[in-house]
Amino acid sequence: MRTPPYFVGIDVGGQSIKAGVVDDLGKPQSQVDVPTEAFKGQEHGLAQMAVAAERAIAAAGLSVKDIAGIGVATPGTMDIPAGVILEPPNLRPWKNVPVRAYIQQRLGRPTTFQNDANAAAYGEYWVGAGQGARSLVLFTLGTGIGCGIIVDDIIIEGAHSHGAEVGHVVIQMKDGRMCGCGQPGHLEAYASARALVKQARHLLATTPKSTSLRKTAIMETVQQAATPEEEETLDARHALLVFQAAAAGDELARALVDEAAYALAIGAVDMMHTIDPDRIIFAGGMISAGPAFLERIKKYIKMHAFPVPAAKTEVLYAALGNQAGLIGAAGCARRAARGGLRAASA
Ligand SMILES: [Zn+2]
């Protein structure tokens, strides 16, 4: 059973481009992966996006005329209204890439363009852990922390396409740890999978404390020249070692997990006191840590938020896994085609 009209979502990552047809109820009808091969240049990258879309349409048994709209999501930096990627660190050496115009011209269908973290948030808003809510903040915990904010079906892009970068809010003003972006004290430097692993290694190297982490693979050095996706997988796997040790009662691992949970709670409370969303949602490799981690975050949120939002804001894990970006990108195309999430279709 599938429900037309159909939309194509394209989720561009550093290593691979995922594309899929999604029906009007948000159900994926196909999914294909093609390599991004960013190093081959942006013309090649654009062609790969189109190839991914064409294969996804064929895999769903449809032709391009059956497609009501296409949504593309990519990492930043970007100019969202212009439909252009500016200078993406994950897609070197691309520069000023006219993604929306290219895809729209090549496939001949209306095309929308969005930041990948925003698209993931929109996917969860449409048919995931945010379904039915008016507003949400999504934190995706990986090598970095991606974030998306949706309020009343509006994606908070910001005036300069740099809105919702909550991984880079300052949570430590004095002697803050250095963030991947080059500024100190950001949330990402305390609560991403990479931050957790980095801090674990730092403690193992600087304290004589006995901990089961010493016997694990966490001390294996990260391979050089790893692709962003390989780094993501490796960081998630190493972070999981910390969570497992914590669950088994290891004191040092518990302190590390507690610190990450506390940092995330502070980031969440900052957002609760800014926009007061219905839901705060956590996604990414780190949520495989399971319910204990979420309970820890919730405990600190309750301690630090105003009483009413502390009691009423739902805090939960995401539901769509790594399909959130693709579904959300298609959701953005659907939203553009019908003039809103809940507007009647034309
Ligand atoms: Zn930062």
Coordinates of C-alpha atoms and ligand atoms in Angstrom, one line a residue:
M1 CA 0.0 0.0 0.0
R2 CA 1.3 3.4 -0.9
T3 CA -0.3 6.8 -1.1
P4 CA 0.5 9.3 -3.9
P5 CA 1.7 11.9 -4.5
Y6 CA 5.3 10.8 -4.3
F7 CA 8.4 12.9 -3.4
V8 CA 12.1 12.2 -3.7
G9 CA 14.5 12.9 -0.8
I10 CA 18.2 13.2 -1.4
D11 CA 20.5 13.3 1.6
V12 CA 24.0 14.2 0.7
G13 CA 26.8 13.1 3.0
G14 CA 30.6 13.3 2.9
Q15 CA 30.9 9.7 1.6
S16 CA 27.6 8.7 0.1
I17 CA 24.4 10.2 -1.2
K18 CA 21.2 8.5 -0.1
A19 CA 18.1 9.0 -2.1
G20 CA 14.6 7.6 -1.9
V21 CA 11.0 8.0 -3.0
V22 CA 8.7 8.8 -0.1
D23 CA 5.0 8.7 -0.3
D24 CA 2.4 11.2 0.9
L25 CA 2.3 9.5 4.4
G26 CA 6.1 9.7 4.8
K27 CA 6.7 6.0 4.0
P28 CA 9.9 5.3 2.1
Q29 CA 9.3 3.4 -1.1
S30 CA 12.9 2.9 -2.2
Q31 CA 16.4 3.7 -1.0
V32 CA 19.6 3.8 -3.0
D33 CA 23.1 4.9 -2.1
V34 CA 25.7 6.3 -4.5
P35 CA 29.2 7.5 -3.6
T36 CA 29.6 11.2 -3.3
E37 CA 33.2 11.2 -4.4
A38 CA 33.5 14.9 -3.4
F39 CA 37.2 14.9 -4.4
K40 CA 36.2 14.5 -8.1
G41 CA 34.7 18.0 -8.0
Q42 CA 31.3 19.5 -7.7
E43 CA 30.1 18.9 -11.2
H44 CA 30.6 15.2 -10.6
G45 CA 28.9 15.5 -7.2
L46 CA 25.8 17.2 -8.7
A47 CA 25.6 14.5 -11.4
Q48 CA 25.8 11.8 -8.6
M49 CA 22.8 13.5 -6.8
A50 CA 20.8 13.3 -10.0
V51 CA 21.8 9.7 -10.6
A52 CA 20.8 8.8 -7.0
A53 CA 17.4 10.4 -7.6
E54 CA 16.8 8.6 -10.9
R55 CA 17.8 5.3 -9.4
A56 CA 15.5 5.8 -6.4
I57 CA 12.6 6.6 -8.8
A58 CA 13.3 3.5 -10.9
A59 CA 13.7 1.3 -7.7
A60 CA 10.2 2.4 -6.6
G61 CA 8.8 1.4 -10.0
L62 CA 7.9 5.0 -10.9
S63 CA 9.0 7.5 -13.5
V64 CA 10.0 11.1 -13.0
K65 CA 6.6 12.4 -14.1
D66 CA 5.1 10.6 -11.1
I67 CA 7.2 12.7 -8.7
A68 CA 5.5 15.8 -7.3
G69 CA 8.7 17.3 -5.9
I70 CA 12.3 16.7 -4.9
G71 CA 14.0 17.7 -1.7
V72 CA 17.8 17.9 -1.3
A73 CA 19.6 18.1 2.0
T74 CA 23.3 18.7 2.3
P75 CA 25.8 19.7 5.0
G76 CA 26.6 23.4 5.3
T77 CA 27.9 26.0 4.9
M78 CA 25.1 27.2 2.7
D79 CA 22.7 29.8 1.5
I80 CA 19.3 28.0 1.9
P81 CA 17.0 30.6 0.1
A82 CA 19.5 30.6 -2.8
G83 CA 19.7 26.8 -2.9
V84 CA 23.5 26.9 -2.9
I85 CA 26.2 25.1 -0.9
L86 CA 28.9 27.7 -0.1
E87 CA 32.1 26.1 1.3
P88 CA 31.2 22.7 3.0
P89 CA 34.0 21.3 5.2
N90 CA 32.6 17.8 4.6
L91 CA 32.6 18.2 0.8
R92 CA 35.9 19.6 -0.1
P93 CA 36.8 21.1 -2.6
W94 CA 33.2 22.2 -3.5
K95 CA 32.5 25.9 -3.5
N96 CA 29.3 27.8 -4.4
V97 CA 27.4 24.8 -5.7
P98 CA 24.0 25.6 -7.2
V99 CA 22.3 22.4 -6.0
R100 CA 18.6 23.4 -6.2
A101 CA 18.8 24.9 -9.7
Y102 CA 20.8 22.0 -11.0
I103 CA 18.5 19.3 -9.8
Q104 CA 15.4 21.2 -10.8
Q105 CA 16.7 21.7 -14.3
R106 CA 18.1 18.2 -14.7
L107 CA 15.0 16.3 -13.4
G108 CA 12.4 18.9 -14.4
R109 CA 10.6 18.7 -11.0
P110 CA 10.1 21.4 -8.4
T111 CA 13.1 21.2 -6.0
T112 CA 13.7 22.4 -2.4
F113 CA 17.0 22.7 -0.7
Q114 CA 17.7 22.4 3.0
N115 CA 20.5 21.9 5.6
D116 CA 20.8 18.2 6.5
A117 CA 20.3 18.6 10.2
N118 CA 17.2 20.8 9.6
A119 CA 15.9 18.2 7.2
A120 CA 16.4 15.4 9.8
A121 CA 14.5 17.5 12.3
Y122 CA 11.7 18.0 9.7
G123 CA 11.6 14.2 9.1
E124 CA 11.1 13.5 12.8
Y125 CA 8.5 16.3 12.9
W126 CA 6.5 14.9 10.0
V127 CA 6.5 11.1 10.8
G128 CA 9.0 10.4 13.6
A129 CA 9.4 11.2 17.3
G130 CA 8.0 14.7 16.7
Q131 CA 4.8 13.6 15.0
G132 CA 1.8 15.5 16.3
A133 CA 3.9 18.1 18.1
R134 CA 3.8 21.8 17.2
S135 CA 7.4 22.4 18.0
L136 CA 10.6 20.5 18.5
V137 CA 14.4 20.7 18.9
L138 CA 16.4 17.8 17.5
F139 CA 20.0 17.1 18.6
T140 CA 21.9 14.6 16.5
L141 CA 24.8 13.3 18.5
G142 CA 27.6 12.0 16.3
T143 CA 31.2 13.1 15.6
G144 CA 29.7 16.6 16.0
I145 CA 26.3 17.7 17.2
G146 CA 23.8 18.6 14.5
C147 CA 20.6 20.4 15.4
G148 CA 17.3 21.4 13.9
I149 CA 14.4 23.4 15.3
I150 CA 10.8 23.3 13.9
V151 CA 8.2 25.7 15.3
D152 CA 4.6 25.5 13.8
D153 CA 5.9 23.9 10.6
I154 CA 8.5 26.6 10.2
I155 CA 12.1 25.4 9.9
I156 CA 14.3 27.8 11.9
E157 CA 16.9 28.5 9.2
G158 CA 17.9 32.0 10.4
A159 CA 18.5 35.2 8.5
H160 CA 21.8 33.8 7.2
S161 CA 21.1 30.1 7.0
H162 CA 23.0 29.6 10.3
G163 CA 20.1 29.2 12.6
A164 CA 19.6 26.2 14.9
E165 CA 23.4 25.6 15.3
V166 CA 22.8 24.5 18.9
G167 CA 25.9 22.2 18.9
H168 CA 27.8 25.5 19.0
V169 CA 26.1 27.3 21.9
V170 CA 28.5 28.1 24.7
I171 CA 28.0 26.0 27.8
Q172 CA 31.4 26.7 29.4
M173 CA 32.7 30.2 29.5
K174 CA 35.9 29.7 31.5
D175 CA 38.6 27.5 30.1
G176 CA 36.2 25.8 27.7
R177 CA 37.3 22.8 25.7
M178 CA 38.0 23.5 22.1
C179 CA 35.2 22.7 19.7
G180 CA 35.7 21.3 16.2
C181 CA 34.6 24.7 14.8
G182 CA 37.6 26.4 16.4
Q183 CA 35.9 28.2 19.3
P184 CA 36.0 27.1 23.0
G185 CA 33.3 26.0 25.3
H186 CA 30.7 24.8 22.8
L187 CA 28.1 22.0 23.6
E188 CA 29.7 19.8 20.9
A189 CA 33.0 19.8 22.7
Y190 CA 31.3 18.3 25.8
A191 CA 28.6 16.0 24.5
S192 CA 29.3 14.6 21.0
A193 CA 30.5 11.0 20.6
R194 CA 33.9 12.4 19.7
A195 CA 34.0 14.6 22.8
L196 CA 33.1 11.7 25.1
V197 CA 35.8 9.5 23.5
K198 CA 38.4 12.3 23.6
Q199 CA 37.7 13.0 27.3
A200 CA 37.9 9.3 28.1
R201 CA 41.3 9.0 26.4
H202 CA 42.5 12.2 28.2
L203 CA 41.5 10.8 31.6
L204 CA 43.1 7.4 30.8
A205 CA 46.3 9.1 29.9
T206 CA 46.4 11.5 32.9
T207 CA 45.0 9.6 35.8
P208 CA 46.2 6.4 37.3
K209 CA 42.7 5.4 38.2
S210 CA 41.7 1.8 37.7
T211 CA 39.1 1.5 35.0
S212 CA 37.8 -1.3 32.7
L213 CA 38.2 1.1 29.8
R214 CA 41.9 0.5 29.7
K215 CA 41.3 -3.0 28.5
T216 CA 39.0 -1.9 25.7
A217 CA 39.7 -0.8 22.1
I218 CA 39.1 2.9 23.0
M219 CA 42.8 3.6 23.1
E220 CA 43.2 2.5 19.5
T221 CA 44.2 5.6 17.7
V222 CA 41.8 6.9 15.1
Q223 CA 43.0 6.0 11.6
Q224 CA 44.3 8.9 9.6
A225 CA 42.6 9.8 6.3
A226 CA 39.3 8.3 7.5
T227 CA 36.3 9.5 5.7
P228 CA 33.7 11.5 7.7
E229 CA 31.4 8.4 7.7
E230 CA 34.2 6.1 8.9
E231 CA 35.0 8.6 11.6
E232 CA 31.4 8.8 12.6
T233 CA 31.2 5.0 12.9
L234 CA 34.4 4.8 14.8
D235 CA 33.4 7.6 17.2
A236 CA 30.0 5.9 17.8
R237 CA 31.7 2.5 18.5
H238 CA 34.2 4.0 20.9
A239 CA 31.5 6.0 22.7
L240 CA 29.5 2.8 23.1
L241 CA 32.5 1.3 24.9
V242 CA 32.2 4.1 27.5
F243 CA 28.5 3.5 27.8
Q244 CA 28.9 -0.2 28.2
A245 CA 31.6 0.3 30.9
A246 CA 29.3 2.7 32.7
A247 CA 26.4 0.3 32.6
A248 CA 28.7 -2.4 34.1
G249 CA 29.5 -0.1 37.0
D250 CA 32.8 1.4 36.0
E251 CA 33.2 4.5 38.0
L252 CA 35.3 6.6 35.6
A253 CA 33.0 5.7 32.6
R254 CA 30.0 6.6 34.7
A255 CA 31.5 10.0 35.4
L256 CA 32.1 10.6 31.7
V257 CA 28.6 9.6 30.7
D258 CA 27.2 11.8 33.5
E259 CA 29.2 14.7 32.3
A260 CA 27.9 14.3 28.7
A261 CA 24.3 14.0 29.9
Y262 CA 24.7 17.1 32.0
A263 CA 26.1 19.1 29.1
L264 CA 23.2 17.9 26.9
A265 CA 20.7 18.8 29.5
I266 CA 22.1 22.4 29.8
G267 CA 21.9 22.7 26.0
A268 CA 18.3 21.4 26.1
V269 CA 17.4 23.8 28.9
D270 CA 18.9 26.7 27.0
M271 CA 16.5 25.8 24.1
M272 CA 13.6 25.3 26.4
H273 CA 14.1 28.8 27.9
T274 CA 14.5 30.2 24.4
I275 CA 11.6 28.7 22.4
D276 CA 9.8 26.4 24.9
P277 CA 9.3 23.5 22.5
D278 CA 6.8 20.6 22.9
R279 CA 9.6 18.1 22.5
I280 CA 13.3 17.7 22.8
I281 CA 14.6 14.8 20.7
F282 CA 18.0 13.2 20.7
A283 CA 19.2 11.2 17.6
G284 CA 22.5 9.8 16.2
G285 CA 24.8 6.9 17.1
M286 CA 25.0 7.8 20.8
I287 CA 21.3 7.0 21.4
S288 CA 22.2 3.3 21.1
A289 CA 23.4 3.9 24.7
G290 CA 19.8 3.1 25.6
P291 CA 17.3 4.5 28.1
A292 CA 19.7 5.0 31.0
F293 CA 21.4 7.8 29.2
L294 CA 18.1 9.5 28.3
E295 CA 17.0 9.2 32.0
R296 CA 20.2 10.9 33.1
I297 CA 19.7 13.8 30.6
K298 CA 16.1 14.1 31.8
K299 CA 17.1 14.2 35.5
Y300 CA 19.4 17.2 34.8
I301 CA 16.8 18.9 32.6
K302 CA 14.3 18.7 35.5
M303 CA 16.9 20.1 37.9
H304 CA 17.7 23.2 35.7
A305 CA 14.6 24.1 33.7
F306 CA 11.7 26.3 34.8
P307 CA 9.2 24.2 36.7
V308 CA 6.4 24.2 34.0
P309 CA 8.6 23.3 31.0
A310 CA 10.6 20.9 33.3
A311 CA 7.3 19.0 34.0
K312 CA 5.7 19.3 30.5
T313 CA 8.4 19.1 27.8
E314 CA 8.7 15.6 26.4
V315 CA 12.3 14.5 26.1
L316 CA 12.8 11.4 23.9
Y317 CA 14.9 9.6 21.4
A318 CA 14.4 9.9 17.6
A319 CA 12.5 7.3 15.7
L320 CA 13.7 7.4 12.1
G321 CA 17.4 6.4 12.4
N322 CA 19.6 7.4 9.5
Q323 CA 16.6 7.7 7.2
A324 CA 15.5 11.0 9.0
G325 CA 17.4 13.2 6.5
L326 CA 16.1 11.5 3.4
I327 CA 12.5 11.5 4.7
G328 CA 12.8 15.1 5.9
A329 CA 14.2 16.3 2.6
A330 CA 11.2 14.6 0.9
G331 CA 9.0 16.2 3.5
C332 CA 10.3 19.6 2.7
A333 CA 9.4 19.0 -1.0
R334 CA 5.9 17.9 0.1
R335 CA 5.5 20.9 2.3
A336 CA 6.4 23.2 -0.6
A337 CA 4.1 21.4 -3.0
R338 CA 1.0 21.6 -0.7
G339 CA 1.8 24.8 1.2
G340 CA 2.3 23.2 4.6
L341 CA 2.5 20.0 6.6
R342 CA -1.2 19.7 7.3
A343 CA -2.6 21.8 4.5
A344 CA -4.9 19.9 2.2
S345 CA -3.1 18.7 -0.9
A346 CA -3.9 20.6 -4.0
Ligands
ZN1 ZN 31.6 24.9 17.9

